[in-house]
Short mmCIF file of C-alpha atoms and ligand atoms in Angstrom, two decimals:
data_model
loop_
_atom_site.label_atom_id
_atom_site.label_comp_id
_atom_site.label_asym_id
_atom_site.label_seq_id
_atom_site.Cartn_x
_atom_site.Cartn_y
_atom_site.Cartn_z
CA MET A 766 49.75 -124.29 43.59
CA LYS A 767 49.60 -126.22 40.30
CA THR A 768 51.37 -125.15 37.10
CA ILE A 769 49.45 -122.50 35.23
CA ILE A 770 48.98 -124.14 31.85
CA GLU A 771 48.57 -122.49 28.44
CA PRO A 772 44.79 -122.06 28.08
CA PHE A 773 44.76 -123.43 24.51
CA ARG A 774 45.66 -126.44 22.41
CA ILE A 775 47.72 -126.12 19.23
CA LYS A 776 45.94 -126.84 15.95
CA SER A 777 48.44 -125.54 13.43
CA VAL A 778 52.21 -125.22 13.82
CA GLU A 779 54.96 -123.12 12.27
CA PRO A 780 58.45 -124.66 12.03
CA ILE A 781 61.44 -122.94 13.65
CA HIS A 782 64.60 -122.94 11.52
CA PHE A 783 67.57 -124.01 13.59
CA ASN A 784 70.99 -122.51 12.87
CA THR A 785 74.45 -122.28 14.46
CA GLU A 786 76.33 -119.57 16.32
CA THR A 787 78.79 -119.25 13.39
CA TYR A 788 75.91 -118.77 10.95
CA ARG A 789 74.26 -116.18 13.19
CA ARG A 790 77.47 -114.22 13.63
CA GLN A 791 77.63 -113.75 9.84
CA ALA A 792 73.87 -113.08 9.50
CA LEU A 793 74.12 -110.32 12.10
CA LYS A 794 77.16 -108.78 10.42
CA ASP A 795 75.25 -108.81 7.10
CA ALA A 796 72.38 -107.03 8.93
CA PHE A 797 74.77 -104.29 10.15
CA TYR A 798 74.24 -105.37 13.77
CA ASN A 799 70.65 -104.15 13.64
CA THR A 800 68.23 -106.97 14.45
CA PHE A 801 65.46 -105.15 12.54
CA LEU A 802 67.50 -105.84 9.38
CA LEU A 803 67.75 -109.61 9.96
CA HIS A 804 65.75 -112.06 7.85
CA SER A 805 63.27 -113.54 10.29
CA ASP A 806 64.02 -117.05 8.96
CA ASP A 807 67.37 -116.63 10.67
CA VAL A 808 65.72 -116.03 14.04
CA MET A 809 64.89 -118.97 16.30
CA ILE A 810 62.87 -117.25 19.02
CA ASP A 811 61.53 -113.92 17.85
CA LEU A 812 60.91 -111.55 20.75
CA LEU A 813 61.36 -108.40 18.69
CA THR A 814 57.79 -107.37 19.31
CA ASP A 815 54.40 -108.54 20.50
CA SER A 816 52.88 -106.47 17.70
CA GLY A 817 50.97 -108.33 15.00
CA THR A 818 52.73 -111.55 16.04
CA SER A 819 49.89 -113.11 18.06
CA ALA A 820 48.45 -116.50 17.25
CA MET A 821 44.83 -116.02 16.25
CA SER A 822 42.20 -118.37 17.63
CA SER A 823 40.07 -120.79 15.63
CA ALA A 824 37.17 -118.37 16.24
CA GLN A 825 39.18 -115.53 14.70
CA TRP A 826 40.11 -117.64 11.67
CA ALA A 827 36.43 -118.49 11.29
CA GLY A 828 35.76 -114.75 11.46
CA ILE A 829 38.26 -114.25 8.64
CA MET A 830 36.04 -116.45 6.43
CA MET A 831 32.97 -114.53 7.54
CA GLY A 832 34.52 -111.19 6.56
CA ASP A 833 32.35 -109.19 4.19
CA GLU A 834 34.45 -107.21 1.73
CA SER A 835 31.83 -104.66 0.67
CA TYR A 836 33.42 -101.26 0.09
CA ALA A 837 30.82 -99.46 2.17
CA GLY A 838 28.57 -100.52 5.04
CA SER A 839 29.99 -104.02 5.54
CA PRO A 840 28.41 -106.02 8.39
CA SER A 841 31.98 -106.77 9.47
CA PHE A 842 32.43 -103.06 10.17
CA TYR A 843 29.27 -102.95 12.28
CA ARG A 844 30.43 -105.95 14.34
CA PHE A 845 33.80 -104.23 14.82
CA GLU A 846 32.21 -100.90 15.70
CA SER A 847 29.86 -102.50 18.19
CA ALA A 848 32.74 -104.34 19.96
CA VAL A 849 34.79 -101.13 20.27
CA LYS A 850 31.79 -99.13 21.50
CA ASP A 851 30.90 -101.84 24.00
CA ILE A 852 34.40 -101.83 25.51
CA THR A 853 35.36 -98.15 25.28
CA GLY A 854 31.95 -96.51 25.58
CA MET A 855 33.00 -94.07 22.83
CA SER A 856 30.36 -92.91 20.37
CA VAL A 857 32.60 -92.67 17.28
CA VAL A 858 34.79 -95.52 16.04
CA ILE A 859 37.21 -94.99 13.16
CA PRO A 860 39.10 -98.02 11.81
CA THR A 861 42.73 -97.57 10.70
CA HIS A 862 45.36 -99.93 9.34
CA GLN A 863 47.37 -99.72 12.58
CA GLY A 864 47.98 -97.63 15.68
CA ARG A 865 50.30 -95.08 14.10
CA ALA A 866 47.73 -94.28 11.41
CA SER A 867 45.31 -93.32 14.19
CA GLU A 868 48.05 -91.16 15.70
CA LYS A 869 48.89 -89.51 12.38
CA ILE A 870 45.26 -88.54 11.81
CA LEU A 871 44.61 -87.39 15.38
CA PHE A 872 47.81 -85.31 15.71
CA SER A 873 47.56 -83.80 12.23
CA ILE A 874 44.33 -82.21 13.43
CA THR A 875 44.93 -81.55 17.13
CA GLY A 876 48.69 -80.94 16.98
CA GLY A 877 51.00 -78.59 15.15
CA LYS A 878 53.46 -75.85 15.98
CA SER A 879 53.81 -74.99 19.70
CA LYS A 880 51.27 -77.67 20.68
CA VAL A 881 52.29 -79.77 23.67
CA PHE A 882 51.33 -83.39 24.39
CA ILE A 883 51.94 -84.63 27.93
CA SER A 884 52.13 -88.34 28.73
CA ASN A 885 53.27 -90.91 31.27
CA THR A 886 55.54 -92.03 28.42
CA LEU A 887 54.88 -91.59 24.71
CA PHE A 888 55.55 -94.63 22.56
CA ASP A 889 58.13 -94.05 19.79
CA THR A 890 55.64 -93.78 16.89
CA THR A 891 53.37 -91.59 19.02
CA ARG A 892 56.17 -89.15 19.79
CA ALA A 893 57.36 -89.24 16.16
CA ASN A 894 53.86 -88.40 14.87
CA ILE A 895 53.48 -85.55 17.38
CA GLU A 896 56.85 -84.13 16.33
CA PHE A 897 56.22 -84.69 12.63
CA ALA A 898 53.09 -82.53 12.94
CA GLY A 899 55.24 -79.81 14.57
CA GLY A 900 54.30 -80.39 18.21
CA VAL A 901 56.26 -81.33 21.31
CA GLY A 902 55.88 -84.44 23.48
CA ILE A 903 56.71 -84.37 27.19
CA ASP A 904 56.95 -87.48 29.38
CA MET A 905 56.06 -87.18 33.05
CA ILE A 906 56.54 -90.67 34.46
CA CYS A 907 56.09 -91.13 38.21
CA LYS A 908 59.18 -91.43 40.42
CA GLU A 909 58.89 -95.23 40.88
CA GLY A 910 58.87 -95.63 37.09
CA LYS A 911 62.38 -94.25 36.88
CA SER A 912 64.09 -96.99 38.91
CA PRO A 913 64.02 -100.35 37.12
CA ALA A 914 65.08 -102.39 40.14
CA ILE A 915 62.61 -101.05 42.72
CA PRO A 916 59.27 -102.89 42.61
CA ALA A 917 56.00 -100.94 42.85
CA PRO A 918 52.52 -101.98 41.71
CA PHE A 919 51.85 -99.14 39.23
CA LYS A 920 55.13 -97.91 37.83
CA GLY A 921 53.38 -96.71 34.67
CA ASN A 922 51.57 -93.90 36.49
CA ILE A 923 51.88 -90.35 35.24
CA ASP A 924 53.34 -87.89 37.76
CA THR A 925 50.17 -85.90 38.45
CA GLU A 926 52.04 -83.42 40.63
CA ALA A 927 54.42 -82.63 37.75
CA LEU A 928 51.41 -82.26 35.46
CA GLU A 929 49.74 -79.76 37.79
CA ASN A 930 53.00 -77.84 38.24
CA TYR A 931 53.44 -77.64 34.49
CA ILE A 932 49.91 -76.27 34.07
CA THR A 933 50.46 -73.72 36.86
CA ARG A 934 53.70 -72.55 35.28
CA HIS A 935 52.78 -72.56 31.57
CA GLY A 936 49.00 -72.48 31.49
CA ALA A 937 46.81 -75.02 29.68
CA ALA A 938 46.11 -73.19 26.42
CA HIS A 939 48.92 -74.76 24.39
CA ILE A 940 48.43 -78.29 25.78
CA ALA A 941 46.80 -80.22 22.92
CA MET A 942 46.10 -83.21 25.13
CA VAL A 943 47.32 -85.55 27.83
CA ILE A 944 47.90 -89.13 26.67
CA ILE A 945 48.04 -92.03 29.11
CA THR A 946 49.71 -95.10 27.63
CA VAL A 947 48.33 -98.36 29.09
CA THR A 948 50.38 -100.32 29.81
CA ASN A 949 53.44 -98.10 29.57
CA ASN A 950 55.26 -99.86 26.71
CA SER A 951 58.43 -97.75 26.59
CA GLY A 952 58.63 -97.68 30.40
CA GLY A 953 58.76 -101.43 30.92
CA GLY A 954 55.17 -102.43 30.14
CA GLN A 955 54.25 -101.23 33.61
CA PRO A 956 50.58 -100.63 34.44
CA VAL A 957 48.74 -97.44 35.31
CA SER A 958 46.34 -97.50 38.25
CA MET A 959 42.69 -96.53 37.98
CA ALA A 960 43.27 -93.97 40.74
CA ASN A 961 45.99 -92.33 38.64
CA ILE A 962 43.78 -92.17 35.55
CA ARG A 963 40.90 -90.78 37.64
CA GLU A 964 43.15 -88.10 39.14
CA THR A 965 44.61 -87.20 35.73
CA SER A 966 41.09 -86.88 34.40
CA ARG A 967 40.15 -84.57 37.29
CA ILE A 968 43.14 -82.32 36.56
CA CYS A 969 42.40 -82.30 32.82
CA LYS A 970 38.70 -81.49 33.34
CA ALA A 971 39.56 -78.65 35.74
CA HIS A 972 41.71 -77.04 33.02
CA ASN A 973 39.64 -78.04 30.03
CA ILE A 974 42.39 -80.32 28.65
CA THR A 975 41.55 -83.31 26.46
CA LEU A 976 42.58 -86.74 27.80
CA TYR A 977 43.29 -89.67 25.47
CA ILE A 978 44.24 -93.25 26.23
CA ASP A 979 46.86 -95.03 24.13
CA ALA A 980 44.96 -98.28 24.60
CA CYS A 981 47.23 -100.85 22.91
CA ARG A 982 47.41 -103.07 26.02
CA PHE A 983 44.21 -102.08 27.79
CA ALA A 984 43.28 -105.64 28.84
CA GLU A 985 46.69 -106.37 30.35
CA ASN A 986 46.46 -103.07 32.25
CA CYS A 987 42.94 -103.90 33.47
CA TYR A 988 44.18 -107.27 34.73
CA PHE A 989 46.84 -105.51 36.82
CA ILE A 990 44.15 -103.19 38.20
CA GLN A 991 41.99 -106.21 39.06
CA THR A 992 44.83 -108.03 40.83
CA ARG A 993 46.68 -105.10 42.43
CA GLU A 994 44.31 -102.21 43.12
CA ALA A 995 41.92 -102.18 46.07
CA GLY A 996 38.26 -102.50 45.15
CA TYR A 997 38.67 -104.25 41.77
CA ALA A 998 39.29 -107.90 42.73
CA SER A 999 35.74 -109.02 42.04
CA LYS A 1000 35.05 -106.81 39.02
CA PRO A 1001 35.12 -108.39 35.54
CA ILE A 1002 37.81 -107.09 33.15
CA LYS A 1003 35.24 -105.55 30.84
CA GLU A 1004 33.73 -103.51 33.65
CA ILE A 1005 37.21 -102.29 34.60
CA ALA A 1006 37.89 -101.40 30.95
CA ASN A 1007 34.61 -99.48 30.76
CA GLU A 1008 35.56 -97.44 33.80
CA LEU A 1009 39.09 -96.81 32.54
CA PHE A 1010 37.87 -95.44 29.20
CA SER A 1011 35.09 -93.44 30.86
CA TYR A 1012 37.66 -90.98 32.25
CA SER A 1013 38.95 -90.17 28.76
CA ASP A 1014 37.77 -88.24 25.72
CA GLY A 1015 39.05 -90.79 23.26
CA CYS A 1016 41.64 -93.43 22.49
CA THR A 1017 44.06 -94.68 19.89
CA MET A 1018 44.58 -98.41 19.53
CA SER A 1019 46.82 -100.83 17.74
CA ALA A 1020 44.82 -104.03 17.25
CA LYS A 1021 48.16 -105.76 16.67
CA LYS A 1022 48.57 -105.86 20.46
CA ASP A 1023 45.58 -106.58 22.72
CA ALA A 1024 43.25 -107.71 19.94
CA PHE A 1025 45.34 -110.67 18.68
CA ALA A 1026 45.13 -109.31 15.13
CA ASN A 1027 47.98 -109.37 12.63
CA ILE A 1028 47.07 -105.90 11.40
CA GLY A 1029 44.62 -103.15 12.36
CA GLY A 1030 43.83 -100.33 14.71
CA PHE A 1031 41.31 -97.68 15.52
CA LEU A 1032 40.63 -94.22 16.79
CA ALA A 1033 37.60 -93.74 19.04
CA MET A 1034 36.20 -90.55 20.54
CA ASN A 1035 33.13 -88.69 21.70
CA ASP A 1036 33.76 -85.31 20.04
CA GLN A 1037 31.63 -85.33 16.87
CA GLU A 1038 33.25 -82.24 15.38
CA LEU A 1039 36.75 -83.67 15.74
CA ALA A 1040 35.46 -87.00 14.42
CA THR A 1041 34.26 -85.35 11.21
CA LYS A 1042 37.70 -83.82 10.64
CA CYS A 1043 39.36 -87.17 11.37
CA ARG A 1044 37.08 -89.00 8.95
CA ASN A 1045 37.78 -86.45 6.23
CA LEU A 1046 41.50 -87.10 6.62
CA LEU A 1047 40.87 -90.85 6.89
CA VAL A 1048 39.25 -90.92 3.46
CA ILE A 1049 42.39 -89.40 1.92
CA THR A 1050 44.95 -91.49 3.79
CA GLU A 1051 43.35 -94.77 4.89
CA GLY A 1052 40.04 -95.38 3.16
CA PHE A 1053 36.28 -95.07 3.48
CA PRO A 1054 35.09 -94.74 7.12
CA THR A 1055 33.63 -98.26 7.26
CA TYR A 1056 36.94 -99.98 6.47
CA GLY A 1057 39.73 -97.43 7.08
CA GLY A 1058 42.64 -99.29 5.53
CA LEU A 1059 41.48 -102.75 6.58
CA ALA A 1060 39.80 -105.67 4.87
CA GLY A 1061 36.41 -106.77 6.18
CA ARG A 1062 38.05 -109.97 7.41
CA ASP A 1063 40.50 -107.98 9.55
CA LEU A 1064 37.61 -106.11 11.15
CA GLU A 1065 36.04 -109.49 12.08
CA ALA A 1066 39.29 -110.80 13.58
CA ILE A 1067 39.64 -107.65 15.69
CA ALA A 1068 36.03 -107.70 16.88
CA ILE A 1069 36.49 -111.29 18.12
CA GLY A 1070 40.00 -110.71 19.51
CA LEU A 1071 38.90 -107.74 21.61
CA TYR A 1072 36.64 -110.05 23.65
CA GLU A 1073 39.08 -113.00 23.79
CA VAL A 1074 41.78 -110.76 25.27
CA MET A 1075 39.53 -109.91 28.24
CA GLU A 1076 39.09 -113.59 29.26
CA GLU A 1077 40.54 -114.04 32.72
CA ASN A 1078 42.11 -117.48 32.10
CA TYR A 1079 43.99 -115.98 29.20
CA LEU A 1080 45.16 -112.90 31.13
CA HIS A 1081 46.16 -115.04 34.12
CA TYR A 1082 48.36 -117.22 31.87
CA ARG A 1083 49.65 -114.22 29.91
CA ILE A 1084 50.81 -112.18 32.89
CA ARG A 1085 52.12 -115.28 34.69
CA SER A 1086 54.30 -116.29 31.73
CA ILE A 1087 56.01 -112.89 31.71
CA GLU A 1088 56.45 -113.10 35.49
CA TYR A 1089 57.89 -116.64 35.15
CA LEU A 1090 60.70 -115.51 32.84
CA THR A 1091 61.39 -112.39 34.91
CA GLN A 1092 61.62 -114.50 38.07
CA LYS A 1093 64.01 -117.05 36.54
CA LEU A 1094 66.34 -114.27 35.41
CA SER A 1095 66.11 -112.33 38.62
CA ASP A 1096 66.87 -115.48 40.66
CA ALA A 1097 70.05 -115.92 38.58
CA GLY A 1098 71.16 -112.36 39.39
CA VAL A 1099 70.39 -110.93 35.93
CA PRO A 1100 69.37 -107.24 36.26
CA VAL A 1101 65.73 -107.09 35.12
CA MET A 1102 63.03 -104.51 35.51
CA LEU A 1103 60.89 -105.34 38.54
CA PRO A 1104 58.13 -106.21 38.88
CA ALA A 1105 57.40 -107.97 35.57
CA GLY A 1106 55.40 -105.89 33.12
CA GLY A 1107 52.48 -107.00 30.99
CA HIS A 1108 53.92 -108.00 27.63
CA ALA A 1109 57.67 -108.12 27.90
CA VAL A 1110 60.70 -108.73 30.06
CA TYR A 1111 63.12 -105.83 30.24
CA LEU A 1112 66.81 -106.29 30.93
CA ASP A 1113 68.66 -103.34 32.45
CA ALA A 1114 71.60 -103.09 30.04
CA LYS A 1115 73.40 -100.41 32.08
CA GLN A 1116 73.67 -102.83 35.00
CA PHE A 1117 74.18 -105.89 32.80
CA LEU A 1118 77.13 -104.29 30.97
CA PRO A 1119 78.59 -101.65 33.34
CA HIS A 1120 81.85 -101.63 31.34
CA ILE A 1121 80.13 -100.23 28.21
CA PRO A 1122 79.50 -96.44 28.27
CA VAL A 1123 76.07 -95.20 27.13
CA ASP A 1124 77.51 -93.65 23.95
CA GLN A 1125 78.53 -97.18 22.96
CA TYR A 1126 74.94 -98.39 23.23
CA PRO A 1127 75.09 -101.15 25.89
CA GLY A 1128 71.49 -102.14 25.06
CA GLN A 1129 72.30 -102.80 21.43
CA ALA A 1130 75.46 -104.69 22.41
CA LEU A 1131 73.32 -106.97 24.56
CA VAL A 1132 70.72 -107.42 21.81
CA CYS A 1133 73.50 -108.59 19.47
CA ALA A 1134 74.98 -110.95 22.07
CA LEU A 1135 71.61 -112.65 22.65
CA TYR A 1136 71.10 -113.22 18.95
CA ILE A 1137 74.57 -114.67 18.45
CA LYS A 1138 74.37 -116.91 21.51
CA GLY A 1139 70.87 -118.27 21.10
CA GLY A 1140 69.17 -117.00 17.94
CA ILE A 1141 66.90 -114.84 20.10
CA ARG A 1142 65.83 -111.53 18.60
CA CYS A 1143 64.89 -108.64 20.87
CA VAL A 1144 65.07 -104.86 20.76
CA GLU A 1145 67.01 -102.07 22.43
CA ILE A 1146 64.88 -99.47 24.20
CA GLY A 1147 67.50 -96.97 25.18
CA SER A 1148 69.77 -94.44 23.58
CA LEU A 1149 69.70 -96.04 20.12
CA MET A 1150 65.90 -95.67 20.10
CA PHE A 1151 65.50 -92.44 22.08
CA GLY A 1152 68.92 -90.75 22.12
CA LYS A 1153 69.21 -87.26 20.65
CA TYR A 1154 72.22 -85.10 19.75
CA ASN A 1155 73.00 -81.69 21.21
CA GLU A 1156 74.46 -78.80 19.12
CA ASP A 1157 77.97 -80.26 19.45
CA HIS A 1158 76.70 -83.60 18.11
CA GLN A 1159 77.19 -85.21 21.53
CA LEU A 1160 74.74 -87.95 22.43
CA VAL A 1161 72.04 -86.93 24.90
CA PRO A 1162 71.26 -90.40 26.25
CA ALA A 1163 67.84 -91.83 27.10
CA ALA A 1164 66.83 -92.08 30.77
CA LEU A 1165 67.15 -95.87 30.76
CA GLU A 1166 69.14 -98.39 28.72
CA LEU A 1167 66.76 -101.33 28.43
CA VAL A 1168 66.55 -104.42 26.27
CA ARG A 1169 63.01 -105.60 25.65
CA LEU A 1170 62.06 -109.22 25.15
CA ALA A 1171 58.47 -108.90 24.00
CA ILE A 1172 56.46 -112.09 24.23
CA PRO A 1173 54.06 -112.72 21.32
CA ARG A 1174 50.58 -113.69 22.53
CA ARG A 1175 49.74 -117.44 22.57
CA VAL A 1176 52.79 -118.29 20.40
CA TYR A 1177 55.61 -119.76 22.50
CA THR A 1178 55.34 -122.55 25.07
CA GLN A 1179 57.04 -122.88 28.42
CA SER A 1180 60.02 -124.81 26.97
CA HIS A 1181 60.73 -121.95 24.56
CA ILE A 1182 60.71 -119.57 27.50
CA ASP A 1183 62.99 -121.87 29.54
CA TYR A 1184 65.44 -121.88 26.60
CA VAL A 1185 65.36 -118.05 26.48
CA ALA A 1186 66.19 -117.90 30.20
CA GLU A 1187 69.12 -120.32 29.71
CA VAL A 1188 70.58 -118.24 26.88
CA ILE A 1189 70.31 -114.97 28.80
CA ILE A 1190 71.92 -116.48 31.90
CA GLU A 1191 74.78 -117.87 29.80
CA VAL A 1192 75.35 -114.45 28.19
CA PHE A 1193 75.25 -112.89 31.65
CA GLU A 1194 78.00 -115.24 32.84
CA GLU A 1195 80.18 -114.18 29.88
CA ARG A 1196 79.20 -110.49 29.96
CA ASN A 1197 82.74 -109.16 30.36
CA GLN A 1198 83.56 -110.23 26.79
CA ILE A 1199 80.77 -108.15 25.22
CA LYS A 1200 81.96 -105.08 23.31
CA GLY A 1201 80.34 -101.68 22.78
CA MET A 1202 78.84 -100.49 19.47
CA LYS A 1203 78.95 -97.42 17.26
CA ILE A 1204 76.48 -96.13 14.67
CA THR A 1205 77.82 -95.92 11.12
CA GLU A 1206 74.64 -94.75 9.38
CA GLU A 1207 71.31 -93.40 10.66
CA ALA A 1208 68.03 -91.75 9.66
CA GLU A 1209 66.71 -88.55 11.21
CA THR A 1210 63.58 -90.04 12.78
CA LEU A 1211 63.02 -93.49 14.30
CA ARG A 1212 66.66 -94.28 13.58
CA HIS A 1213 66.66 -97.59 15.44
CA PHE A 1214 64.63 -99.24 12.66
CA THR A 1215 67.24 -98.70 9.94
CA ALA A 1216 70.49 -97.64 11.62
CA LYS A 1217 73.67 -99.48 10.66
CA LEU A 1218 76.13 -100.31 13.42
CA ASP A 1219 79.48 -101.94 14.06
CA PHE A 1220 81.61 -102.76 17.07
CA ALA A 1221 83.13 -99.59 18.56
C1 PLP B 52 52.50 -100.44 18.99
C2 PLP B 52 52.16 -99.22 19.68
C3 PLP B 52 51.71 -98.09 18.99
C4 PLP B 52 51.65 -98.01 17.48
O1 PLP B 52 50.87 -99.00 16.91
P1 PLP B 52 51.24 -99.67 15.50
O2 PLP B 52 50.11 -100.59 15.24
O3 PLP B 52 52.54 -100.37 15.65
O4 PLP B 52 51.32 -98.57 14.50
C5 PLP B 52 51.36 -96.99 19.74
N1 PLP B 52 51.46 -96.96 21.08
C6 PLP B 52 51.89 -98.04 21.77
C7 PLP B 52 51.94 -97.98 23.27
C8 PLP B 52 52.26 -99.19 21.10
O5 PLP B 52 52.68 -100.24 21.81
#
């Protein structure tokens, strides 16, 4: 088999600022050992997130020039609306400035006190918006999804048995909705099978429960369905996407992921009554319903990106590049989540640093070590992000201590990725010297964004 090449040429480049280990040690100290607080100029390879960091295509940049900035009724909105309708099959499309704005609007209306939201795994902003509105989020990930080292094709599946048991025990009346996150970002970027979505939809319909898709990485998920699930090998991605959305009542989307846009999102649904309430809130918080917090040019970029992301050559390269890095690390004995997910490589920090207890945040310790060693920025997805305190102020740790290396779309080449692998392997060889961390300052919600830390 020949090398799978990047399916693009580079027309415009951004310089990387090189720096030294000594410089980075100080920069990280100045940032209170929180990589979110670093200046990005001080980062050499930025794998903090795949959100809003994609390289747009020449067609998207051309779309930017075509953007019509009329306050109301812009043709850019109609092109955007038509793309979203074409892919999701939903009858109402509401633009927002990003995914969490869609969540805020949707959960302000459907959520509230004693309302429960059940998911395979809720993303951090999704959970935070549910809780902020007074509701409760419950994750019901399938058994395979709980063991990082055991490969399975669809580790993002929701545990449908647990869902049915919950409904039997507590009834369905207080369940605001079920949300399936595709791919499962906080659970390793693992895909959800069509069979699992179909079964979840059957359960929801039987109990009159609304089903939404958190669609941020819908195309990556559809590619996994095409390549791993029986009966989908010869179906085009768009057809698979159409089927996936057809089982749901609506979706939230961050266009900063699978739409190659630097900003944007949307909320789509079929319920006209709910849509009216959402639009009324949209006008107060985001903007008029034909722009919703976005410029006309952003709407154009999203409309074009939504089709580009479904191209099979792109998805083939995209998924392969994540697999390539995962494989290199795994071959060197580095504990990684298997199989590779759709948008990121996840290191298992508990296994990587067995000498650091969970209340000393092994994930964050690893994040810091990778920055110091190689100027690579990544993020902890573990107890710093998801940990809670009990009444005695003892840490209730997250289920997994992961470090996520999210790969921006169409941005880094194979030599960048080879360098990343080399740095991680070097850190792995010196892992015994890595020290645990403690939090010195934190916010009440989403603390990982602003927390200050130090060595324990
Ligand atoms: C990024 C993301 C969101 C939130 O979208 P933003 O555009 O960052 O507000 C919601 N859910 C998932 C799964 C995400 O990855």
